[in-house]
Amino acid sequence: MAHAEAGGSLPVPNVQELAQTYNNRSDEQIPENYIRVEEAAEEVILDGGISSAIPIIDVHKLLEPQSSKEECAKLGSACRQWGFFQVINHGVPNEVISSFKKDMTEFFKQPLEAKKVYSMIPGNLQGYGQHFVVSEDQKLDWADLFSLVLRPIDSRDMRFWPSHPPSFRSSVERYSSEAAKLVSFLLKFLAMDMGVEPESFLEIFRGQPQSMRMTYYPPCRQADKVVGLSPHTDRMGLTLLLQANDVQGLQIRKDGKWVAINALDGAFIVNIGDTLEILSNGRYKSIEHRAMVHPTRKRMSVALFHAVCREATVGPLPELVKNDGEARYGSLSYMEFVKRFFAAKLGGRGHVESIKTS
Ligand code: OGA
Ligand code: NI
């Protein structure tokens, strides 16, 4: 697993427990490490208006011969202008999504002791805990997460796969394979949009490497002073995000401002990660995003990250470099790329910018 060699994170308090303690005690402020007044107060544009809503891509339209070309152009433009879009009519069966959501909810609902069995262990990023905590005095995110490597199948570490609820493993498996199919389908259309050979493009994602991060954002009485998930870009190729309950909280950085995303019921939010920005020679944008929390309601989301295979080179595709007359990013082995990611502090677009050639 790519993460394993990169080392884990310092242990942090369980936020679900913290929330239980502090949300009922109006006389006491939540711990200082979580207070991020300035960040939390940054201006946010609500995703109500046409001008700020991310594009919606309809998979049916991609499939229908009479609308396919137009929808593919819309998909390409979403990746260039926004780096984010929502997909509808995506073909992942409702029942697969709802069983997975149910089991995920069940998992987080258990007492801490039961979840602790799956705690992250040093040097490994899988399991229950938090990522990217490197110092004692760092500001912390108001969330707990659970991370698993799902694909290729032989890279699964079953020690971290919960055995409760009993259907958890099969729900995750079905969700994972349906999502992987959808992602391959989208990647094929991205290849067409970029004008590269779809078969060879998909070859870069051989084995459909996929990892999952389920995030539980407890409510916070001082929600206007905390951040659920720090601003970051996703490192991998394509992320498929499912908001698992009806509490909104995702914000993306567009033209310097935060734009709140209104996740459509039944849709996936898809975004371009650093690797895909680089492969595309900068056509597609890996956009900074963060998540905020709700004062009285928990929020849950699950991100599936789709990476290139371990043997791949992370660098602009040769056809595109030829076409553009220049490589706008350096090329490195996937392993080198991962190492650099973990050496850089999580935050903003710093990592992908550092790979640019000028
Ligand atoms: C992520 C992510 C956003 C959310 O897990 O990388 O950006 O809404 N999640 O939870
Ligand atoms: Ni993300």
mmCIF file of C-alpha atoms and ligand atoms in Angstrom:
data_model
loop_
_atom_site.group_PDB
_atom_site.id
_atom_site.type_symbol
_atom_site.label_atom_id
_atom_site.label_comp_id
_atom_site.label_asym_id
_atom_site.label_seq_id
_atom_site.Cartn_x
_atom_site.Cartn_y
_atom_site.Cartn_z
ATOM 1 C CA MET A 1 0.000 0.000 0.000
ATOM 2 C CA ALA A 2 1.312 3.384 -1.024
ATOM 3 C CA HIS A 3 0.473 5.049 2.242
ATOM 4 C CA ALA A 4 2.159 2.594 4.530
ATOM 5 C CA GLU A 5 5.732 3.673 3.959
ATOM 6 C CA ALA A 6 4.850 7.301 4.447
ATOM 7 C CA GLY A 7 4.203 7.034 8.172
ATOM 8 C CA GLY A 8 1.045 7.854 9.991
ATOM 9 C CA SER A 9 -0.168 10.632 12.173
ATOM 10 C CA LEU A 10 0.110 11.580 15.829
ATOM 11 C CA PRO A 11 -2.858 10.321 17.818
ATOM 12 C CA VAL A 12 -5.541 12.915 18.509
ATOM 13 C CA PRO A 13 -8.633 12.923 20.718
ATOM 14 C CA ASN A 14 -11.758 11.283 19.367
ATOM 15 C CA VAL A 15 -13.907 14.168 18.163
ATOM 16 C CA GLN A 16 -17.202 12.321 18.457
ATOM 17 C CA GLU A 17 -16.465 11.928 22.195
ATOM 18 C CA LEU A 18 -15.285 15.512 22.531
ATOM 19 C CA ALA A 19 -18.470 16.732 20.920
ATOM 20 C CA GLN A 20 -20.540 14.742 23.352
ATOM 21 C CA THR A 21 -18.743 16.348 26.260
ATOM 22 C CA TYR A 22 -18.592 19.925 25.051
ATOM 23 C CA ASN A 23 -21.862 20.278 23.193
ATOM 24 C CA ASN A 24 -23.702 19.787 26.459
ATOM 25 C CA ARG A 25 -21.581 22.208 28.475
ATOM 26 C CA SER A 26 -22.294 25.758 27.487
ATOM 27 C CA ASP A 27 -20.018 26.996 30.288
ATOM 28 C CA GLU A 28 -16.890 25.628 28.691
ATOM 29 C CA GLN A 29 -15.143 26.456 25.429
ATOM 30 C CA ILE A 30 -14.007 23.579 23.211
ATOM 31 C CA PRO A 31 -10.245 22.852 23.338
ATOM 32 C CA GLU A 32 -8.027 25.581 21.917
ATOM 33 C CA ASN A 33 -6.509 23.263 19.261
ATOM 34 C CA TYR A 34 -9.822 23.226 17.436
ATOM 35 C CA ILE A 35 -10.500 26.960 17.521
ATOM 36 C CA ARG A 36 -9.815 28.512 14.087
ATOM 37 C CA VAL A 37 -11.832 31.689 14.156
ATOM 38 C CA GLU A 38 -10.171 33.452 11.231
ATOM 39 C CA GLU A 39 -10.283 30.525 8.851
ATOM 40 C CA ALA A 40 -13.853 29.712 9.727
ATOM 41 C CA ALA A 41 -14.863 33.322 9.128
ATOM 42 C CA GLU A 42 -13.532 33.496 5.551
ATOM 43 C CA GLU A 43 -16.146 34.678 3.090
ATOM 44 C CA VAL A 44 -18.318 31.934 1.611
ATOM 45 C CA ILE A 45 -20.501 32.202 -1.464
ATOM 46 C CA LEU A 46 -23.595 30.077 -1.221
ATOM 47 C CA ASP A 47 -24.141 27.721 -4.126
ATOM 48 C CA GLY A 48 -27.580 29.006 -4.961
ATOM 49 C CA GLY A 49 -26.953 31.075 -8.051
ATOM 50 C CA ILE A 50 -26.289 29.732 -11.523
ATOM 51 C CA SER A 51 -22.883 31.407 -11.539
ATOM 52 C CA SER A 52 -21.556 29.411 -8.621
ATOM 53 C CA ALA A 53 -23.220 26.007 -9.044
ATOM 54 C CA ILE A 54 -20.852 23.268 -10.180
ATOM 55 C CA PRO A 55 -21.813 21.529 -13.439
ATOM 56 C CA ILE A 56 -24.067 18.482 -13.411
ATOM 57 C CA ILE A 57 -23.085 15.653 -15.732
ATOM 58 C CA ASP A 58 -25.689 13.140 -16.819
ATOM 59 C CA VAL A 59 -24.290 9.660 -17.495
ATOM 60 C CA HIS A 60 -27.371 8.739 -19.560
ATOM 61 C CA LYS A 61 -26.531 11.578 -21.896
ATOM 62 C CA LEU A 62 -22.939 10.377 -22.180
ATOM 63 C CA LEU A 63 -24.266 6.969 -23.222
ATOM 64 C CA GLU A 64 -26.875 8.115 -25.757
ATOM 65 C CA PRO A 65 -25.386 8.539 -29.246
ATOM 66 C CA GLN A 66 -27.342 11.735 -29.970
ATOM 67 C CA SER A 67 -26.220 13.546 -26.794
ATOM 68 C CA SER A 68 -22.880 11.914 -26.043
ATOM 69 C CA LYS A 69 -20.625 14.398 -27.783
ATOM 70 C CA GLU A 70 -22.241 17.433 -26.235
ATOM 71 C CA GLU A 71 -22.253 15.921 -22.725
ATOM 72 C CA CYS A 72 -18.600 14.893 -23.103
ATOM 73 C CA ALA A 73 -17.736 18.497 -23.987
ATOM 74 C CA LYS A 74 -19.638 19.626 -20.895
ATOM 75 C CA LEU A 75 -17.676 17.124 -18.803
ATOM 76 C CA GLY A 76 -14.380 18.396 -20.195
ATOM 77 C CA SER A 77 -15.345 21.970 -19.564
ATOM 78 C CA ALA A 78 -16.345 21.129 -15.962
ATOM 79 C CA CYS A 79 -12.870 19.661 -15.381
ATOM 80 C CA ARG A 80 -11.155 22.701 -16.902
ATOM 81 C CA GLN A 81 -13.229 25.451 -15.287
ATOM 82 C CA TRP A 82 -14.180 23.914 -11.979
ATOM 83 C CA GLY A 83 -12.269 20.695 -11.331
ATOM 84 C CA PHE A 84 -15.538 19.594 -9.696
ATOM 85 C CA PHE A 85 -18.886 18.332 -10.945
ATOM 86 C CA GLN A 86 -21.831 16.222 -9.817
ATOM 87 C CA VAL A 87 -22.922 13.081 -11.676
ATOM 88 C CA ILE A 88 -26.507 11.971 -11.983
ATOM 89 C CA ASN A 89 -28.007 8.865 -13.594
ATOM 90 C CA HIS A 90 -24.661 7.309 -12.722
ATOM 91 C CA GLY A 91 -25.829 3.709 -12.722
ATOM 92 C CA VAL A 92 -24.666 2.795 -9.210
ATOM 93 C CA PRO A 93 -27.776 1.037 -7.849
ATOM 94 C CA ASN A 94 -29.629 2.883 -5.121
ATOM 95 C CA GLU A 95 -29.695 -0.201 -3.012
ATOM 96 C CA VAL A 96 -25.884 -0.478 -3.096
ATOM 97 C CA ILE A 97 -25.533 3.105 -1.938
ATOM 98 C CA SER A 98 -28.163 2.877 0.774
ATOM 99 C CA SER A 99 -26.835 -0.366 2.277
ATOM 100 C CA PHE A 100 -23.379 1.099 2.368
ATOM 101 C CA LYS A 101 -24.614 4.312 3.991
ATOM 102 C CA LYS A 102 -26.570 2.324 6.541
ATOM 103 C CA ASP A 103 -23.574 0.197 7.523
ATOM 104 C CA MET A 104 -21.280 3.183 7.677
ATOM 105 C CA THR A 105 -23.753 4.965 9.962
ATOM 106 C CA GLU A 106 -23.958 1.845 12.119
ATOM 107 C CA PHE A 107 -20.197 1.667 12.384
ATOM 108 C CA PHE A 108 -19.784 5.227 13.656
ATOM 109 C CA LYS A 109 -22.714 4.805 16.030
ATOM 110 C CA GLN A 110 -20.894 2.130 18.039
ATOM 111 C CA PRO A 111 -19.248 2.942 21.366
ATOM 112 C CA LEU A 112 -15.689 4.193 21.153
ATOM 113 C CA GLU A 113 -14.295 0.940 22.525
ATOM 114 C CA ALA A 114 -15.728 -1.032 19.610
ATOM 115 C CA LYS A 115 -14.334 1.380 17.025
ATOM 116 C CA LYS A 116 -10.934 1.556 18.716
ATOM 117 C CA VAL A 117 -10.302 -2.047 17.684
ATOM 118 C CA TYR A 118 -9.681 -0.571 14.220
ATOM 119 C CA SER A 119 -7.525 2.366 15.325
ATOM 120 C CA MET A 120 -4.757 3.444 12.990
ATOM 121 C CA ILE A 121 -1.408 2.001 13.934
ATOM 122 C CA PRO A 122 1.925 3.838 13.580
ATOM 123 C CA GLY A 123 3.281 3.764 10.052
ATOM 124 C CA ASN A 124 -0.057 2.909 8.487
ATOM 125 C CA LEU A 125 -2.793 5.257 7.350
ATOM 126 C CA GLN A 126 -5.590 2.721 7.404
ATOM 127 C CA GLY A 127 -8.150 2.474 10.151
ATOM 128 C CA TYR A 128 -9.951 4.799 12.523
ATOM 129 C CA GLY A 129 -8.362 8.076 13.609
ATOM 130 C CA GLN A 130 -7.025 11.176 11.907
ATOM 131 C CA HIS A 131 -4.438 11.983 9.188
ATOM 132 C CA PHE A 132 -1.799 14.667 8.780
ATOM 133 C CA VAL A 133 -1.257 15.500 12.417
ATOM 134 C CA VAL A 134 2.471 16.109 12.708
ATOM 135 C CA SER A 135 2.893 18.358 15.732
ATOM 136 C CA GLU A 136 1.431 18.735 19.198
ATOM 137 C CA ASP A 137 0.445 22.364 18.714
ATOM 138 C CA GLN A 138 -1.130 22.035 15.278
ATOM 139 C CA LYS A 139 -4.727 23.133 14.684
ATOM 140 C CA LEU A 140 -7.002 20.123 14.437
ATOM 141 C CA ASP A 141 -9.985 19.161 12.316
ATOM 142 C CA TRP A 142 -13.391 18.659 13.904
ATOM 143 C CA ALA A 143 -13.871 15.137 12.526
ATOM 144 C CA ASP A 144 -12.932 11.486 12.895
ATOM 145 C CA LEU A 145 -12.101 9.422 9.889
ATOM 146 C CA PHE A 146 -11.869 5.840 8.846
ATOM 147 C CA SER A 147 -9.649 4.931 5.968
ATOM 148 C CA LEU A 148 -9.280 1.688 3.994
ATOM 149 C CA VAL A 149 -7.448 0.548 0.884
ATOM 150 C CA LEU A 150 -10.042 -1.180 -1.318
ATOM 151 C CA ARG A 151 -8.364 -1.974 -4.644
ATOM 152 C CA PRO A 152 -6.491 -3.703 -6.141
ATOM 153 C CA ILE A 153 -8.167 -6.442 -4.152
ATOM 154 C CA ASP A 154 -4.896 -8.105 -3.116
ATOM 155 C CA SER A 155 -3.797 -4.902 -1.378
ATOM 156 C CA ARG A 156 -6.624 -5.073 1.166
ATOM 157 C CA ASP A 157 -5.588 -5.369 4.803
ATOM 158 C CA MET A 158 -8.506 -7.199 6.378
ATOM 159 C CA ARG A 159 -7.328 -6.400 9.929
ATOM 160 C CA PHE A 160 -8.907 -2.980 9.437
ATOM 161 C CA TRP A 161 -12.179 -4.151 7.920
ATOM 162 C CA PRO A 162 -14.896 -3.931 10.571
ATOM 163 C CA SER A 163 -16.767 -7.130 11.300
ATOM 164 C CA HIS A 164 -19.657 -5.146 12.711
ATOM 165 C CA PRO A 165 -22.212 -4.467 11.375
ATOM 166 C CA PRO A 166 -22.025 -7.962 9.848
ATOM 167 C CA SER A 167 -22.890 -6.743 6.350
ATOM 168 C CA PHE A 168 -20.241 -3.987 6.403
ATOM 169 C CA ARG A 169 -17.657 -5.891 4.378
ATOM 170 C CA SER A 170 -20.042 -6.958 1.646
ATOM 171 C CA SER A 171 -21.601 -3.480 1.452
ATOM 172 C CA VAL A 172 -18.187 -1.905 1.021
ATOM 173 C CA GLU A 173 -17.220 -4.482 -1.574
ATOM 174 C CA ARG A 174 -20.308 -3.850 -3.697
ATOM 175 C CA TYR A 175 -20.004 -0.105 -3.360
ATOM 176 C CA SER A 176 -16.317 -0.242 -4.249
ATOM 177 C CA SER A 177 -16.793 -2.266 -7.402
ATOM 178 C CA GLU A 178 -19.745 -0.205 -8.673
ATOM 179 C CA ALA A 179 -17.812 2.983 -8.037
ATOM 180 C CA ALA A 180 -14.731 1.617 -9.808
ATOM 181 C CA LYS A 181 -16.870 0.864 -12.872
ATOM 182 C CA LEU A 182 -18.283 4.374 -12.904
ATOM 183 C CA VAL A 183 -14.825 5.890 -12.528
ATOM 184 C CA SER A 184 -13.396 3.851 -15.428
ATOM 185 C CA PHE A 185 -16.325 4.997 -17.507
ATOM 186 C CA LEU A 186 -15.695 8.658 -16.656
ATOM 187 C CA LEU A 187 -11.956 8.299 -17.262
ATOM 188 C CA LYS A 188 -12.687 6.955 -20.729
ATOM 189 C CA PHE A 189 -14.670 10.088 -21.542
ATOM 190 C CA LEU A 190 -11.968 12.304 -20.078
ATOM 191 C CA ALA A 191 -9.486 10.622 -22.421
ATOM 192 C CA MET A 192 -11.775 11.369 -25.358
ATOM 193 C CA ASP A 193 -12.136 14.961 -24.242
ATOM 194 C CA MET A 194 -8.357 15.357 -24.034
ATOM 195 C CA GLY A 195 -7.877 13.618 -27.349
ATOM 196 C CA VAL A 196 -5.810 10.723 -26.019
ATOM 197 C CA GLU A 197 -6.304 7.025 -26.689
ATOM 198 C CA PRO A 198 -8.845 5.794 -24.050
ATOM 199 C CA GLU A 199 -7.380 2.283 -23.809
ATOM 200 C CA SER A 200 -3.867 3.456 -23.047
ATOM 201 C CA PHE A 201 -5.167 6.112 -20.661
ATOM 202 C CA LEU A 202 -7.084 3.480 -18.674
ATOM 203 C CA GLU A 203 -3.925 1.358 -18.607
ATOM 204 C CA ILE A 204 -2.368 4.017 -16.313
ATOM 205 C CA PHE A 205 -5.105 3.164 -13.793
ATOM 206 C CA ARG A 206 -4.562 -0.593 -14.144
ATOM 207 C CA GLY A 207 -6.009 -2.612 -11.258
ATOM 208 C CA GLN A 208 -8.294 0.338 -10.439
ATOM 209 C CA PRO A 209 -6.358 1.427 -7.331
ATOM 210 C CA GLN A 210 -8.939 2.790 -4.934
ATOM 211 C CA SER A 211 -8.902 3.867 -1.310
ATOM 212 C CA MET A 212 -11.699 5.116 0.873
ATOM 213 C CA ARG A 213 -12.030 7.764 3.524
ATOM 214 C CA MET A 214 -15.219 7.857 5.537
ATOM 215 C CA THR A 215 -15.452 11.035 7.566
ATOM 216 C CA TYR A 216 -17.682 11.685 10.548
ATOM 217 C CA TYR A 217 -18.144 15.352 11.392
ATOM 218 C CA PRO A 218 -19.883 15.625 14.782
ATOM 219 C CA PRO A 219 -22.000 18.708 15.407
ATOM 220 C CA CYS A 220 -20.205 21.529 17.184
ATOM 221 C CA ARG A 221 -21.848 24.069 19.435
ATOM 222 C CA GLN A 222 -19.203 26.514 18.207
ATOM 223 C CA ALA A 223 -19.446 25.483 14.554
ATOM 224 C CA ASP A 224 -18.539 28.977 13.411
ATOM 225 C CA LYS A 225 -15.118 28.636 15.066
ATOM 226 C CA VAL A 226 -14.005 25.204 13.782
ATOM 227 C CA VAL A 227 -13.066 23.543 10.498
ATOM 228 C CA GLY A 228 -14.200 19.981 9.747
ATOM 229 C CA LEU A 229 -11.573 19.191 7.125
ATOM 230 C CA SER A 230 -8.635 21.526 6.430
ATOM 231 C CA PRO A 231 -8.241 23.028 2.946
ATOM 232 C CA HIS A 232 -6.456 20.561 0.669
ATOM 233 C CA THR A 233 -6.380 19.145 -2.814
ATOM 234 C CA ASP A 234 -6.807 15.429 -3.418
ATOM 235 C CA ARG A 235 -3.561 13.729 -4.364
ATOM 236 C CA MET A 236 -4.920 11.005 -6.607
ATOM 237 C CA GLY A 237 -6.566 10.958 -10.018
ATOM 238 C CA LEU A 238 -10.290 11.161 -9.556
ATOM 239 C CA THR A 239 -12.300 11.377 -6.329
ATOM 240 C CA LEU A 240 -15.889 10.205 -6.015
ATOM 241 C CA LEU A 241 -17.500 11.815 -3.005
ATOM 242 C CA LEU A 242 -20.785 10.787 -1.466
ATOM 243 C CA GLN A 243 -22.407 12.930 1.149
ATOM 244 C CA ALA A 244 -23.893 10.215 3.280
ATOM 245 C CA ASN A 245 -26.581 12.255 5.040
ATOM 246 C CA ASP A 246 -28.425 15.430 4.138
ATOM 247 C CA VAL A 247 -26.141 17.891 5.920
ATOM 248 C CA GLN A 248 -24.142 20.111 3.588
ATOM 249 C CA GLY A 249 -20.611 21.283 4.363
ATOM 250 C CA LEU A 250 -18.292 20.983 1.373
ATOM 251 C CA GLN A 251 -16.731 24.200 0.058
ATOM 252 C CA ILE A 252 -14.436 24.642 -2.916
ATOM 253 C CA ARG A 253 -12.022 27.466 -3.703
ATOM 254 C CA LYS A 254 -13.106 29.244 -6.871
ATOM 255 C CA ASP A 255 -11.364 32.439 -7.982
ATOM 256 C CA GLY A 256 -10.002 32.940 -4.483
ATOM 257 C CA LYS A 257 -13.368 32.596 -2.726
ATOM 258 C CA TRP A 258 -15.012 29.671 -0.961
ATOM 259 C CA VAL A 259 -18.099 28.389 -2.728
ATOM 260 C CA ALA A 260 -20.471 26.162 -0.738
ATOM 261 C CA ILE A 261 -21.523 23.080 -2.670
ATOM 262 C CA ASN A 262 -25.062 21.864 -2.483
ATOM 263 C CA ALA A 263 -24.748 18.092 -2.906
ATOM 264 C CA LEU A 264 -27.736 16.774 -4.852
ATOM 265 C CA ASP A 265 -29.578 13.880 -3.333
ATOM 266 C CA GLY A 266 -28.568 10.683 -5.123
ATOM 267 C CA ALA A 267 -25.673 12.297 -7.003
ATOM 268 C CA PHE A 268 -21.926 11.856 -6.585
ATOM 269 C CA ILE A 269 -19.563 14.773 -6.390
ATOM 270 C CA VAL A 270 -16.527 14.113 -8.545
ATOM 271 C CA ASN A 271 -13.299 16.052 -8.476
ATOM 272 C CA ILE A 272 -9.965 16.134 -10.218
ATOM 273 C CA GLY A 273 -6.953 15.293 -8.053
ATOM 274 C CA ASP A 274 -3.324 16.400 -8.385
ATOM 275 C CA THR A 275 -2.308 13.354 -10.423
ATOM 276 C CA LEU A 276 -4.916 14.005 -13.076
ATOM 277 C CA GLU A 277 -4.062 17.693 -13.274
ATOM 278 C CA ILE A 278 -0.470 16.688 -13.979
ATOM 279 C CA LEU A 279 -1.340 13.916 -16.476
ATOM 280 C CA SER A 280 -3.564 16.403 -18.323
ATOM 281 C CA ASN A 281 -0.651 18.871 -18.543
ATOM 282 C CA GLY A 282 -2.717 21.393 -16.616
ATOM 283 C CA ARG A 283 -5.945 21.183 -18.649
ATOM 284 C CA TYR A 284 -7.864 19.927 -15.667
ATOM 285 C CA LYS A 285 -7.664 21.598 -12.268
ATOM 286 C CA SER A 286 -7.144 20.039 -8.878
ATOM 287 C CA ILE A 287 -9.145 22.467 -6.774
ATOM 288 C CA GLU A 288 -8.650 23.261 -3.139
ATOM 289 C CA HIS A 289 -11.582 22.305 -0.939
ATOM 290 C CA ARG A 290 -12.536 21.978 2.722
ATOM 291 C CA ALA A 291 -15.468 20.894 4.861
ATOM 292 C CA MET A 292 -17.276 22.823 7.582
ATOM 293 C CA VAL A 293 -19.473 21.469 10.352
ATOM 294 C CA HIS A 294 -23.042 21.991 11.499
ATOM 295 C CA PRO A 295 -23.975 23.392 14.937
ATOM 296 C CA THR A 296 -26.543 20.716 15.799
ATOM 297 C CA ARG A 297 -26.342 17.905 13.247
ATOM 298 C CA LYS A 298 -23.620 15.380 12.442
ATOM 299 C CA ARG A 299 -22.397 15.145 8.862
ATOM 300 C CA MET A 300 -20.974 12.058 7.157
ATOM 301 C CA SER A 301 -19.215 11.724 3.854
ATOM 302 C CA VAL A 302 -17.247 9.089 2.038
ATOM 303 C CA ALA A 303 -14.545 9.825 -0.487
ATOM 304 C CA LEU A 304 -13.219 7.178 -2.854
ATOM 305 C CA PHE A 305 -9.823 8.112 -4.248
ATOM 306 C CA HIS A 306 -8.755 6.586 -7.558
ATOM 307 C CA ALA A 307 -5.045 6.469 -8.148
ATOM 308 C CA VAL A 308 -2.730 5.506 -10.977
ATOM 309 C CA CYS A 309 -1.055 2.114 -10.662
ATOM 310 C CA ARG A 310 2.183 1.815 -8.705
ATOM 311 C CA GLU A 311 4.265 1.354 -11.843
ATOM 312 C CA ALA A 312 2.939 4.527 -13.471
ATOM 313 C CA THR A 313 4.835 7.723 -14.102
ATOM 314 C CA VAL A 314 3.164 10.854 -12.799
ATOM 315 C CA GLY A 315 3.872 13.384 -15.516
ATOM 316 C CA PRO A 316 2.110 15.075 -18.427
ATOM 317 C CA LEU A 317 0.899 12.600 -21.074
ATOM 318 C CA PRO A 318 3.359 12.609 -24.008
ATOM 319 C CA GLU A 319 0.587 13.193 -26.608
ATOM 320 C CA LEU A 320 -0.509 16.304 -24.732
ATOM 321 C CA VAL A 321 3.025 17.621 -24.319
ATOM 322 C CA LYS A 322 3.516 17.212 -28.058
ATOM 323 C CA ASN A 323 0.296 19.021 -28.730
ATOM 324 C CA ASP A 324 0.946 21.823 -26.228
ATOM 325 C CA GLY A 325 4.588 22.251 -27.198
ATOM 326 C CA GLU A 326 5.716 22.080 -23.567
ATOM 327 C CA ALA A 327 5.525 19.975 -20.405
ATOM 328 C CA ARG A 328 4.064 22.186 -17.700
ATOM 329 C CA TYR A 329 4.985 19.730 -14.923
ATOM 330 C CA GLY A 330 7.900 17.500 -14.154
ATOM 331 C CA SER A 331 7.575 13.702 -14.333
ATOM 332 C CA LEU A 332 8.239 11.402 -11.406
ATOM 333 C CA SER A 333 7.603 7.831 -10.485
ATOM 334 C CA TYR A 334 4.394 7.274 -8.568
ATOM 335 C CA MET A 335 6.378 6.258 -5.471
ATOM 336 C CA GLU A 336 8.447 9.442 -5.600
ATOM 337 C CA PHE A 337 5.260 11.459 -6.052
ATOM 338 C CA VAL A 338 3.676 9.893 -2.963
ATOM 339 C CA LYS A 339 6.814 10.526 -0.910
ATOM 340 C CA ARG A 340 6.794 14.189 -1.851
ATOM 341 C CA PHE A 341 3.144 14.489 -0.980
ATOM 342 C CA PHE A 342 3.725 13.274 2.537
ATOM 343 C CA ALA A 343 6.822 15.406 2.963
ATOM 344 C CA ALA A 344 4.820 18.525 2.070
ATOM 345 C CA LYS A 345 2.443 19.800 4.711
ATOM 346 C CA LEU A 346 -1.181 19.218 3.804
ATOM 347 C CA GLY A 347 -2.621 22.473 2.694
ATOM 348 C CA GLY A 348 -3.719 24.319 -0.383
ATOM 349 C CA ARG A 349 -2.252 23.606 -3.779
ATOM 350 C CA GLY A 350 1.357 23.661 -2.567
ATOM 351 C CA HIS A 351 2.182 20.116 -3.577
ATOM 352 C CA VAL A 352 0.928 20.221 -7.145
ATOM 353 C CA GLU A 353 2.383 23.705 -7.663
ATOM 354 C CA SER A 354 5.804 22.387 -6.608
ATOM 355 C CA ILE A 355 5.783 19.937 -9.511
ATOM 356 C CA LYS A 356 5.211 22.684 -12.095
ATOM 357 C CA THR A 357 8.123 23.395 -14.394
ATOM 358 C CA SER A 358 7.794 27.167 -14.282
HETATM 359 C C1 OGA B 1 -11.918 14.341 1.270
HETATM 360 C C2 OGA B 1 -12.873 15.450 1.157
HETATM 361 C C3 OGA B 1 -15.034 16.424 1.662
HETATM 362 C C4 OGA B 1 -16.249 16.187 2.472
HETATM 363 O O1 OGA B 1 -12.236 13.374 1.997
HETATM 364 O O2 OGA B 1 -10.854 14.419 0.628
HETATM 365 O O3 OGA B 1 -12.547 16.432 0.536
HETATM 366 O O4 OGA B 1 -17.250 16.795 2.130
HETATM 367 N N1 OGA B 1 -14.077 15.357 1.772
HETATM 368 O O5 OGA B 1 -16.204 15.427 3.432
HETATM 369 NI NI NI B 2 -10.720 16.072 -0.578
#
